[in-house]
PDB file of C-alpha atoms in Angstrom:
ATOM      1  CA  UNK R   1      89.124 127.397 139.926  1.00 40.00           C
ATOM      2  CA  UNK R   2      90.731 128.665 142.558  1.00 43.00           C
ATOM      3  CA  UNK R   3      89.855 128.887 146.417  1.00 41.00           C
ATOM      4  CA  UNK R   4      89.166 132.435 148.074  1.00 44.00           C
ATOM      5  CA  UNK R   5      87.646 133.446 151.453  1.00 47.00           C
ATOM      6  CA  UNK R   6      85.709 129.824 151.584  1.00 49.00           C
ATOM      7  CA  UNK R   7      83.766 130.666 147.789  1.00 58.00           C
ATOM      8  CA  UNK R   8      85.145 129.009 144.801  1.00 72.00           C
ATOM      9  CA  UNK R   9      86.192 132.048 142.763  1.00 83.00           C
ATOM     10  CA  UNK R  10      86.739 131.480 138.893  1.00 91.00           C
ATOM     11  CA  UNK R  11      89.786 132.866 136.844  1.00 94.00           C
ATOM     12  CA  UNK R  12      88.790 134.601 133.658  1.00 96.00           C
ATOM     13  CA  UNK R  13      91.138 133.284 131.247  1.00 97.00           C
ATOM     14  CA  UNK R  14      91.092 133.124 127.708  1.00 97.00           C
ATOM     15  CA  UNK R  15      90.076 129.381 127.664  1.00 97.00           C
ATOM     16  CA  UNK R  16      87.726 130.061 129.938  1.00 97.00           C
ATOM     17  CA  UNK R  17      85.436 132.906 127.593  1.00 98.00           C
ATOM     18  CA  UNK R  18      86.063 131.087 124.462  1.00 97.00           C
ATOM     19  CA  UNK R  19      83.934 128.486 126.065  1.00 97.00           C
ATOM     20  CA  UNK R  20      81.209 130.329 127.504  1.00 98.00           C
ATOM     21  CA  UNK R  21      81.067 131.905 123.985  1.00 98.00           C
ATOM     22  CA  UNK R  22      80.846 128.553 122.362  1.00 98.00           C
ATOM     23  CA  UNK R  23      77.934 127.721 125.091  1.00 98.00           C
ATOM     24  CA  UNK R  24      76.258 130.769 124.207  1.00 98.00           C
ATOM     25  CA  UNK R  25      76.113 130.277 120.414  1.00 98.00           C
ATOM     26  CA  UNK R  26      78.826 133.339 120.020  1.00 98.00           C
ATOM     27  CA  UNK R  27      82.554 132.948 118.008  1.00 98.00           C
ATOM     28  CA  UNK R  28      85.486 131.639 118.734  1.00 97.00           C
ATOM     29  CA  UNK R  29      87.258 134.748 117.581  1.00 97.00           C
ATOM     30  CA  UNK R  30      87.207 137.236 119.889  1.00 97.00           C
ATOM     31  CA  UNK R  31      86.675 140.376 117.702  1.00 97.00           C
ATOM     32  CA  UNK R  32      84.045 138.620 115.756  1.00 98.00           C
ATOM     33  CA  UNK R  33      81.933 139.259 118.833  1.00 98.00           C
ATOM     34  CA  UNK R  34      79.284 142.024 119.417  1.00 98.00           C
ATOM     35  CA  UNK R  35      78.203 140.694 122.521  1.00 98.00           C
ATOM     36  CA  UNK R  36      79.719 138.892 125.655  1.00 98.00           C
ATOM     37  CA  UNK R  37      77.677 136.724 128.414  1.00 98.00           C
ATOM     38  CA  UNK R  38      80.482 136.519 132.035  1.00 98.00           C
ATOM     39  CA  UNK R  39      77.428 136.912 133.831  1.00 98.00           C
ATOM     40  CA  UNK R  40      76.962 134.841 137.101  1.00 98.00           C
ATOM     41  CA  UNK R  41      80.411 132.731 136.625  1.00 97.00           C
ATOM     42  CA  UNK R  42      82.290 133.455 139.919  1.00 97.00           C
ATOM     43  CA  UNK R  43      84.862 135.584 138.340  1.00 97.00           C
ATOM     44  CA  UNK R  44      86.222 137.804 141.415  1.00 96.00           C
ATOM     45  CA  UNK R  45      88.521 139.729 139.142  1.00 96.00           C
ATOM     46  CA  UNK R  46      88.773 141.080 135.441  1.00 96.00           C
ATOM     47  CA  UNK R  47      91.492 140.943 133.228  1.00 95.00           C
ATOM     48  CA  UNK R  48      92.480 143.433 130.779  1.00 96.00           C
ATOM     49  CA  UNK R  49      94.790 140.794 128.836  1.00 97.00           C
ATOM     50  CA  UNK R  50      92.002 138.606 128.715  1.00 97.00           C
ATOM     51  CA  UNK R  51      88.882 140.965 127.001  1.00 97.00           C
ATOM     52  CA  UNK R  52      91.340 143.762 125.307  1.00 96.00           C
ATOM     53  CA  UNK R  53      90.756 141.085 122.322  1.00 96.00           C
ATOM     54  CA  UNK R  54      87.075 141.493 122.420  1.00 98.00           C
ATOM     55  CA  UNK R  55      87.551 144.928 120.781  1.00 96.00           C
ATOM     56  CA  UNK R  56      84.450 144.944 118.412  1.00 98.00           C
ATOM     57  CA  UNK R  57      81.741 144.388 121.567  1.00 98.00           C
ATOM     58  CA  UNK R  58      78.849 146.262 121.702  1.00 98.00           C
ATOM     59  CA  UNK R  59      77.149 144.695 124.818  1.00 98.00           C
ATOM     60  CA  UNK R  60      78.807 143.359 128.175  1.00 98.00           C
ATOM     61  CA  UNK R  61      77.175 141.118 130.745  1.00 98.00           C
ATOM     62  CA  UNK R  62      79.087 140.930 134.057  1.00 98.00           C
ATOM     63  CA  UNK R  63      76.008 141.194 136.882  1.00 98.00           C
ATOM     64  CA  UNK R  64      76.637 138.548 139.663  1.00 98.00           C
ATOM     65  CA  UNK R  65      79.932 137.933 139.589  1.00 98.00           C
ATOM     66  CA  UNK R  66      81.737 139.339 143.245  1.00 96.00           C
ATOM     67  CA  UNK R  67      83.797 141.892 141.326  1.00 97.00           C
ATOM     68  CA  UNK R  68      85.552 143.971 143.795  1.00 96.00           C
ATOM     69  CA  UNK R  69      87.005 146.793 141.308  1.00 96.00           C
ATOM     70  CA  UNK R  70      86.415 147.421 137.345  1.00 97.00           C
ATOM     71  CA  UNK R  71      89.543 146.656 135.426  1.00 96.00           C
ATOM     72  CA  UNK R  72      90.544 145.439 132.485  1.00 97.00           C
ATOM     73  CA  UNK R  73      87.969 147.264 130.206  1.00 97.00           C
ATOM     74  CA  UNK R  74      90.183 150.375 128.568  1.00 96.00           C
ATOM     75  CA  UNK R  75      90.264 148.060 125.336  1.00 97.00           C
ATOM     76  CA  UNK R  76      86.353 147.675 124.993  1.00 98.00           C
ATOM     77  CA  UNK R  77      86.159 151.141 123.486  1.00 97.00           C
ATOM     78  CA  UNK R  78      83.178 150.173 121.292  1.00 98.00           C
ATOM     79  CA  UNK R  79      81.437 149.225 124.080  1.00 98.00           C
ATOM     80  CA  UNK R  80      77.637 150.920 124.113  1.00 98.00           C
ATOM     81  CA  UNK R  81      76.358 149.022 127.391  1.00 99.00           C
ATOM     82  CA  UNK R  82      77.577 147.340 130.543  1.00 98.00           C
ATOM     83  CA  UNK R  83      75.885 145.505 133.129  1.00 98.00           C
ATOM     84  CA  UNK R  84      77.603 145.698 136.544  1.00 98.00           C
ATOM     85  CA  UNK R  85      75.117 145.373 138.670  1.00 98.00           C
ATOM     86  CA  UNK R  86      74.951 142.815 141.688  1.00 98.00           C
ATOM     87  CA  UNK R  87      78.697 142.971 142.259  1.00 98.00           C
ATOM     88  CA  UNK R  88      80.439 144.312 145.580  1.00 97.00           C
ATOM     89  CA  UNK R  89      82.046 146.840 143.495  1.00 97.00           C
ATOM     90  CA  UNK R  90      82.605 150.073 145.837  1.00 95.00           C
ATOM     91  CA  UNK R  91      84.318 152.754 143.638  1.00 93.00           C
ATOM     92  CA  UNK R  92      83.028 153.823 139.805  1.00 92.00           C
ATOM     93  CA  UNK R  93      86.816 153.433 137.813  1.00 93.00           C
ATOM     94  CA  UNK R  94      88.275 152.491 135.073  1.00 94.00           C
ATOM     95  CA  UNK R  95      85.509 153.461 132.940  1.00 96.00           C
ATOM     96  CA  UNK R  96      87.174 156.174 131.166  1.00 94.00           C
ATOM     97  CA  UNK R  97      88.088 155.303 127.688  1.00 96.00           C
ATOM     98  CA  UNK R  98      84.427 153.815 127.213  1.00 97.00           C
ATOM     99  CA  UNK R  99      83.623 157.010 125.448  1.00 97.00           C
ATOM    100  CA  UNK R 100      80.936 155.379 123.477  1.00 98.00           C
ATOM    101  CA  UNK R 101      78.717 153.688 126.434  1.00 98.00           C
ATOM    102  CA  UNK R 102      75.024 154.798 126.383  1.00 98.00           C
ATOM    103  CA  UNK R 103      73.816 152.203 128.987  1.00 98.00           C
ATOM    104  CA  UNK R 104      75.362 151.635 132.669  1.00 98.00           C
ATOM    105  CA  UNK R 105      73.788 149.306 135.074  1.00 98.00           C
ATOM    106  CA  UNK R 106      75.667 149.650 138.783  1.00 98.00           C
ATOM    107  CA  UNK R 107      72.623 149.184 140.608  1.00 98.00           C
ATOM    108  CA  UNK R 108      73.185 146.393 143.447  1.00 98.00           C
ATOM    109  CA  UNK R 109      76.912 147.209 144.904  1.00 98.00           C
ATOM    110  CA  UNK R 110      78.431 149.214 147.237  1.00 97.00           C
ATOM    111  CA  UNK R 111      79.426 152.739 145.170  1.00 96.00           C
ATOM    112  CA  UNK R 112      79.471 155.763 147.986  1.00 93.00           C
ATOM    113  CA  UNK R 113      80.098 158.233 145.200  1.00 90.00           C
ATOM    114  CA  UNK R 114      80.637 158.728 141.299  1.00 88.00           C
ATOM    115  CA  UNK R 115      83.404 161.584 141.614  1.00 78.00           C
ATOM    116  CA  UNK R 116      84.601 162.344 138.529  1.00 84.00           C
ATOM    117  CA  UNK R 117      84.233 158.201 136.891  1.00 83.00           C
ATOM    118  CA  UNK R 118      82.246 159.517 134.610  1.00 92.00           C
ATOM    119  CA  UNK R 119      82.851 162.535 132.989  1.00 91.00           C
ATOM    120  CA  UNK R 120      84.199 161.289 130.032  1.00 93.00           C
ATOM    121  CA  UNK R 121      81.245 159.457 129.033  1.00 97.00           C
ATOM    122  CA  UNK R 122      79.337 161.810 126.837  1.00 96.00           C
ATOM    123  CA  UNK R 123      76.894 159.470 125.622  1.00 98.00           C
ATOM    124  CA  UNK R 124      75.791 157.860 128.080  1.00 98.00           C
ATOM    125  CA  UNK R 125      71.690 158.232 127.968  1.00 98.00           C
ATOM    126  CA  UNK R 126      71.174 155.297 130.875  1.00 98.00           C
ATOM    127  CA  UNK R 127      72.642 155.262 134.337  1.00 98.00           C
ATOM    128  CA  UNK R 128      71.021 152.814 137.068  1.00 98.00           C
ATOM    129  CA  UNK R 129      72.656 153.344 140.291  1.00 97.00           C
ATOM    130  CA  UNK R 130      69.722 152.517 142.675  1.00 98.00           C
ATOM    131  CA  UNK R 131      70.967 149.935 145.797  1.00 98.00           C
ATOM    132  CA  UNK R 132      73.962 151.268 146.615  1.00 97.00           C
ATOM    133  CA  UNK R 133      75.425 153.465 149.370  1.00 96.00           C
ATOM    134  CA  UNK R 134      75.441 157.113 147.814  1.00 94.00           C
ATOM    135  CA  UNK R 135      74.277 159.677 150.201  1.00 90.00           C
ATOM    136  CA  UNK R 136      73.993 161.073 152.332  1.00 91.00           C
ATOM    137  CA  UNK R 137      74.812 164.077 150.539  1.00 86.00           C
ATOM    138  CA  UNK R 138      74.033 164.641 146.882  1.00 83.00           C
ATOM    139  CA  UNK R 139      77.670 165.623 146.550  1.00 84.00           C
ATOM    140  CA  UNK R 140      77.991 162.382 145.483  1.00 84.00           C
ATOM    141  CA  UNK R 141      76.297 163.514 142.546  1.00 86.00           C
ATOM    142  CA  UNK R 142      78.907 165.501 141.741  1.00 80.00           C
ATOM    143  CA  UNK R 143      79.481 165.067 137.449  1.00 82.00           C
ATOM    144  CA  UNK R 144      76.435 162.806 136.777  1.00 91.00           C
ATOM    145  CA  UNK R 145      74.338 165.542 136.086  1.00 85.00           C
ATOM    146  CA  UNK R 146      76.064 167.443 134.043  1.00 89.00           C
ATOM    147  CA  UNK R 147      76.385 164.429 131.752  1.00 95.00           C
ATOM    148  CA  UNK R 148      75.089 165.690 128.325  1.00 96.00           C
ATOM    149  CA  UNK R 149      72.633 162.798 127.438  1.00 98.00           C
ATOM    150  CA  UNK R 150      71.819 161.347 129.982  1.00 97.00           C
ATOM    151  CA  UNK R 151      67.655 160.646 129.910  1.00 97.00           C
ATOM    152  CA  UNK R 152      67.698 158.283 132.813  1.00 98.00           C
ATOM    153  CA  UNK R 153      69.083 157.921 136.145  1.00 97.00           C
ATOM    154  CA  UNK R 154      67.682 155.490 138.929  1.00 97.00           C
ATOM    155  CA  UNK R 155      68.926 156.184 142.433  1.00 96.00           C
ATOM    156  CA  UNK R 156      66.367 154.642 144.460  1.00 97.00           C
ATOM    157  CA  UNK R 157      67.570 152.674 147.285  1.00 97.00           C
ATOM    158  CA  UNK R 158      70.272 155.204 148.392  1.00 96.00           C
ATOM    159  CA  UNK R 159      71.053 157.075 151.603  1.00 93.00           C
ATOM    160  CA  UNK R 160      70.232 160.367 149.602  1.00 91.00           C
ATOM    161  CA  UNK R 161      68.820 163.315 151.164  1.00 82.00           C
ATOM    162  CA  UNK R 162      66.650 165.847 149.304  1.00 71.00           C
ATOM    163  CA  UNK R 163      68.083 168.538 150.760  1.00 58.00           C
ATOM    164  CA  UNK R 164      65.148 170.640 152.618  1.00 50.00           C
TER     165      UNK R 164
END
């Protein structure tokens, strides 16, 4: 652990995810995995030398952790859903070679826009975005809506306007 701004902030090593994966019933092997639990562990930071092992996952649980900026993900490229939400993340990045990701939970953070984050993401069926700081204009907006597949999008909770 190391100290940051008076919180005890948690490095994501290697050692470190091999043993929440052990907790969690999950293998030692990091490309055995489908699935990944980081949730709630402290970890200010994510590193891309750390989970570019995990290249089979399938599911990624990172909610509650204080992450500031995603990084480190441009290995997951299997991944189908990602849980973000209840971070202090303020910028949608480093999301781009997640071409197969259906599901995105942001909701809870600080995002004031989506710009063009997601345009890549031509699957993606599930965006939850509500809590944040989009708006006030639906510029913001800009390349979520022309997503192809995308069913659902929660954006409650915003400074959006409905433009009348």
């Amino acid at each position: 652990r190391c100290r940051q701004a008076g919180t005890m902030a948690v490095e994501l090593s290697r050692a470190k995810v091999v043993e929440l994966c052990l907790r969690d019933g999950l293998y030692r092997t990091p490309s055995a995995n489908d699935k990944l639990y980081l949730h709630y562990q402290g970890f200010k930071e994510l590193r891309g030398e750390v989970l570019r092992e995990y290249t089979e996952l399938k599911c990624l649980w990172l909610q509650g952790n204080g992450l500031v900026k995603i990084q480190g993900l441009e290995a997951l490229v299997n991944l189908k859903t990602l849980c973000l939400h209840e971070n202090a993340i303020e910028r949608l990045e480093g999301l781009e070679t997640l071409t197969a990701l259906r599901s995105l939970n942001v909701s809870k953070n600080y995002i004031r826009a989506f710009g063009d984050s997601l345009c890549r993401l031509a699957e993606l069926d599930s965006l939850n975005a509500g809590h944040n700081a989009l708006g006030p204009e639906t510029a913001c907006l800009e390349g979520v809506l022309a997503l192809p597949k995308l069913q659902v999008l929660d954006l409650q909770a915003n400074k959006l306007e409905d433009g009348e």
